[in-house]
Amino acid sequence: SLYENTKKYDAAIAAYDRIPKDTPLQSAIDIRKALNLNQLDKVDEAQRLLEELARKEPEDVRPYEALGNMMRGRKRYEEAIDYYSKAIALIGKPEKKHWMQYYARGTCYERLKKWPLAEADLQKAMQLSPDQPLVLNYLGYSWVDQNRNLKKGLALNERAVQLNPDDGYIVDSLGWAQYRL
């Protein structure tokens, strides 16, 4: 963790490699190694490591979440959607803690201009976690930006600011909604 926090990703990977294989933490170690590889722009290697982990542990959503986050961070939205969809399929009955998978996939759909799919995922994320500022802000801003559901969008942005008043992006979205109205 210290190596990661100081952006010494090669050293972090080397430290993880010193841990004996097949420990109970092996999945978490492989995920951390892959995220460090991604930071080093070794995306293909990171992707192979996580896909292998997903094959070894087919019921574990974490490799798919990590792959989705990696691809979303690299603006490879189609790939991210595929990985988030695999994670969501493994969830079964969604619970409050699963809001992030729907939110992340929804943002990818929005970036690809697939608004009906984005809106459905963002609304599902909001249903799972009604007081999640990121979800409220993204859905509210998107509605306002599309000149749709302006009053609802404004209300979502106002609620997001109430919950997280120090987030500049969220405050900016509220200002945009007020301007549009």
Short mmCIF file of C-alpha atoms in Angstrom, two decimals:
data_model
loop_
_atom_site.label_atom_id
_atom_site.label_comp_id
_atom_site.label_asym_id
_atom_site.label_seq_id
_atom_site.Cartn_x
_atom_site.Cartn_y
_atom_site.Cartn_z
CA SER A 1 0.00 0.00 0.00
CA LEU A 2 2.85 2.38 0.75
CA TYR A 3 4.37 1.74 -2.66
CA GLU A 4 1.00 2.29 -4.31
CA ASN A 5 0.37 5.50 -2.38
CA THR A 6 3.76 6.84 -3.48
CA LYS A 7 3.17 5.72 -7.09
CA LYS A 8 5.96 3.15 -7.00
CA TYR A 9 3.90 0.62 -8.89
CA ASP A 10 6.81 -1.62 -9.94
CA ALA A 11 7.87 -1.91 -6.30
CA ALA A 12 4.30 -2.69 -5.25
CA ILE A 13 4.10 -5.50 -7.81
CA ALA A 14 7.44 -6.86 -6.63
CA ALA A 15 6.19 -6.83 -3.03
CA TYR A 16 3.04 -8.69 -4.04
CA ASP A 17 5.16 -11.22 -5.93
CA ARG A 18 7.07 -12.04 -2.72
CA ILE A 19 3.88 -13.26 -1.06
CA PRO A 20 3.61 -17.07 -1.37
CA LYS A 21 1.14 -18.16 -4.05
CA ASP A 22 -2.25 -19.66 -3.20
CA THR A 23 -2.73 -17.74 0.02
CA PRO A 24 -6.33 -16.96 1.01
CA LEU A 25 -5.65 -13.42 -0.21
CA GLN A 26 -4.49 -14.49 -3.67
CA SER A 27 -7.49 -12.99 -5.48
CA ALA A 28 -7.05 -9.63 -3.76
CA ILE A 29 -3.30 -9.72 -4.50
CA ASP A 30 -3.90 -10.44 -8.19
CA ILE A 31 -6.42 -7.60 -8.42
CA ARG A 32 -3.99 -5.15 -6.78
CA LYS A 33 -1.19 -6.32 -9.09
CA ALA A 34 -3.43 -5.79 -12.12
CA LEU A 35 -4.38 -2.29 -10.97
CA ASN A 36 -0.67 -1.48 -10.56
CA LEU A 37 0.07 -2.87 -14.03
CA ASN A 38 -2.68 -0.63 -15.36
CA GLN A 39 -1.02 2.38 -13.70
CA LEU A 40 2.17 1.42 -15.54
CA ASP A 41 0.21 1.38 -18.84
CA LYS A 42 0.59 -2.39 -19.06
CA VAL A 43 -3.10 -2.69 -19.78
CA ASP A 44 -2.96 -5.91 -21.79
CA GLU A 45 -1.02 -7.66 -19.03
CA ALA A 46 -3.41 -6.36 -16.38
CA GLN A 47 -6.38 -7.45 -18.45
CA ARG A 48 -4.95 -10.97 -18.92
CA LEU A 49 -4.30 -11.31 -15.18
CA LEU A 50 -7.84 -10.26 -14.26
CA GLU A 51 -9.48 -12.39 -16.94
CA GLU A 52 -7.50 -15.41 -15.73
CA LEU A 53 -8.64 -14.68 -12.18
CA ALA A 54 -12.25 -14.46 -13.40
CA ARG A 55 -11.86 -17.89 -15.06
CA LYS A 56 -10.41 -19.38 -11.85
CA GLU A 57 -13.13 -17.88 -9.66
CA PRO A 58 -16.22 -17.62 -11.85
CA GLU A 59 -18.50 -16.49 -9.01
CA ASP A 60 -16.31 -13.56 -7.94
CA VAL A 61 -17.50 -10.16 -9.22
CA ARG A 62 -14.29 -8.34 -8.20
CA PRO A 63 -12.20 -9.15 -11.30
CA TYR A 64 -15.01 -7.91 -13.56
CA GLU A 65 -15.45 -4.76 -11.48
CA ALA A 66 -11.71 -4.07 -11.67
CA LEU A 67 -11.72 -4.69 -15.43
CA GLY A 68 -14.72 -2.41 -15.86
CA ASN A 69 -13.10 0.34 -13.82
CA MET A 70 -9.85 0.00 -15.75
CA MET A 71 -11.56 0.22 -19.12
CA ARG A 72 -13.82 3.08 -18.04
CA GLY A 73 -10.77 4.98 -16.83
CA ARG A 74 -9.21 4.49 -20.26
CA LYS A 75 -12.41 5.55 -22.04
CA ARG A 76 -12.86 2.08 -23.50
CA TYR A 77 -16.53 2.23 -22.68
CA GLU A 78 -17.81 -0.72 -24.73
CA GLU A 79 -15.37 -3.04 -23.00
CA ALA A 80 -16.21 -1.53 -19.62
CA ILE A 81 -19.92 -2.13 -20.24
CA ASP A 82 -19.22 -5.77 -21.05
CA TYR A 83 -17.29 -6.27 -17.80
CA TYR A 84 -19.82 -4.41 -15.66
CA SER A 85 -22.59 -6.46 -17.25
CA LYS A 86 -20.76 -9.67 -16.28
CA ALA A 87 -20.39 -8.40 -12.71
CA ILE A 88 -24.06 -7.45 -12.54
CA ALA A 89 -25.07 -10.87 -13.88
CA LEU A 90 -23.16 -12.51 -11.01
CA ILE A 91 -24.82 -10.36 -8.37
CA GLY A 92 -28.21 -11.99 -8.57
CA LYS A 93 -30.58 -9.87 -6.50
CA PRO A 94 -29.04 -6.39 -6.26
CA GLU A 95 -28.58 -4.83 -2.84
CA LYS A 96 -27.73 -1.31 -1.75
CA LYS A 97 -24.00 -2.07 -1.94
CA HIS A 98 -24.31 -2.81 -5.69
CA TRP A 99 -25.22 0.74 -6.69
CA MET A 100 -21.72 1.36 -8.04
CA GLN A 101 -21.90 -1.31 -10.75
CA TYR A 102 -25.08 0.20 -12.17
CA TYR A 103 -23.76 3.74 -11.82
CA ALA A 104 -20.48 2.90 -13.56
CA ARG A 105 -22.18 1.05 -16.40
CA GLY A 106 -24.70 3.86 -16.74
CA THR A 107 -21.94 6.44 -17.11
CA CYS A 108 -20.37 4.33 -19.85
CA TYR A 109 -23.69 4.07 -21.71
CA GLU A 110 -24.10 7.84 -21.39
CA ARG A 111 -20.63 8.42 -22.85
CA LEU A 112 -21.59 6.24 -25.82
CA LYS A 113 -24.82 8.25 -26.25
CA LYS A 114 -27.00 5.26 -25.36
CA TRP A 115 -29.20 7.35 -23.13
CA PRO A 116 -32.13 4.97 -22.51
CA LEU A 117 -29.71 2.33 -21.21
CA ALA A 118 -27.75 4.92 -19.23
CA GLU A 119 -30.90 6.34 -17.67
CA ALA A 120 -32.15 2.89 -16.68
CA ASP A 121 -28.86 2.03 -14.97
CA LEU A 122 -28.62 5.39 -13.23
CA GLN A 123 -32.18 5.07 -11.97
CA LYS A 124 -31.42 1.53 -10.74
CA ALA A 125 -28.35 2.87 -8.92
CA MET A 126 -30.51 5.60 -7.37
CA GLN A 127 -33.14 3.04 -6.36
CA LEU A 128 -30.45 0.97 -4.62
CA SER A 129 -28.79 3.96 -2.93
CA PRO A 130 -31.16 6.94 -2.94
CA ASP A 131 -28.76 9.23 -1.09
CA GLN A 132 -25.65 8.59 -3.18
CA PRO A 133 -24.47 12.05 -4.31
CA LEU A 134 -22.62 10.76 -7.39
CA VAL A 135 -25.75 9.10 -8.74
CA LEU A 136 -28.02 12.04 -7.92
CA ASN A 137 -25.60 14.43 -9.56
CA TYR A 138 -24.99 12.40 -12.71
CA LEU A 139 -28.65 11.69 -13.38
CA GLY A 140 -29.74 15.22 -12.45
CA TYR A 141 -27.06 16.86 -14.58
CA SER A 142 -27.79 14.56 -17.52
CA TRP A 143 -31.48 15.37 -17.46
CA VAL A 144 -30.81 19.09 -17.25
CA ASP A 145 -28.15 18.95 -19.95
CA GLN A 146 -30.64 17.20 -22.27
CA ASN A 147 -33.33 19.73 -21.37
CA ARG A 148 -35.47 16.91 -19.94
CA ASN A 149 -37.05 16.55 -16.51
CA LEU A 150 -35.63 19.95 -15.55
CA LYS A 151 -37.38 20.27 -12.21
CA LYS A 152 -36.55 16.69 -11.21
CA GLY A 153 -32.98 17.17 -12.37
CA LEU A 154 -32.67 20.36 -10.34
CA ALA A 155 -34.08 18.57 -7.29
CA LEU A 156 -31.55 15.75 -7.68
CA ASN A 157 -28.69 18.22 -8.00
CA GLU A 158 -29.91 20.15 -4.94
CA ARG A 159 -30.04 16.93 -2.93
CA ALA A 160 -26.54 15.96 -4.11
CA VAL A 161 -25.20 19.33 -2.93
CA GLN A 162 -26.91 18.89 0.44
CA LEU A 163 -25.20 15.52 0.83
CA ASN A 164 -21.80 16.61 -0.46
CA PRO A 165 -21.50 20.41 -0.43
CA ASP A 166 -17.71 20.42 -0.84
CA ASP A 167 -17.64 18.60 -4.18
CA GLY A 168 -16.96 21.18 -6.88
CA TYR A 169 -18.38 19.02 -9.67
CA ILE A 170 -21.65 18.57 -7.82
CA VAL A 171 -21.94 22.28 -6.97
CA ASP A 172 -21.15 23.12 -10.62
CA SER A 173 -23.96 20.81 -11.77
CA LEU A 174 -26.41 22.63 -9.51
CA GLY A 175 -25.30 25.95 -10.97
CA TRP A 176 -25.84 24.59 -14.48
CA ALA A 177 -29.31 23.34 -13.55
CA GLN A 178 -30.21 26.72 -12.07
CA TYR A 179 -28.92 28.47 -15.18
CA ARG A 180 -30.91 26.18 -17.48
CA LEU A 181 -34.09 26.80 -15.53
#
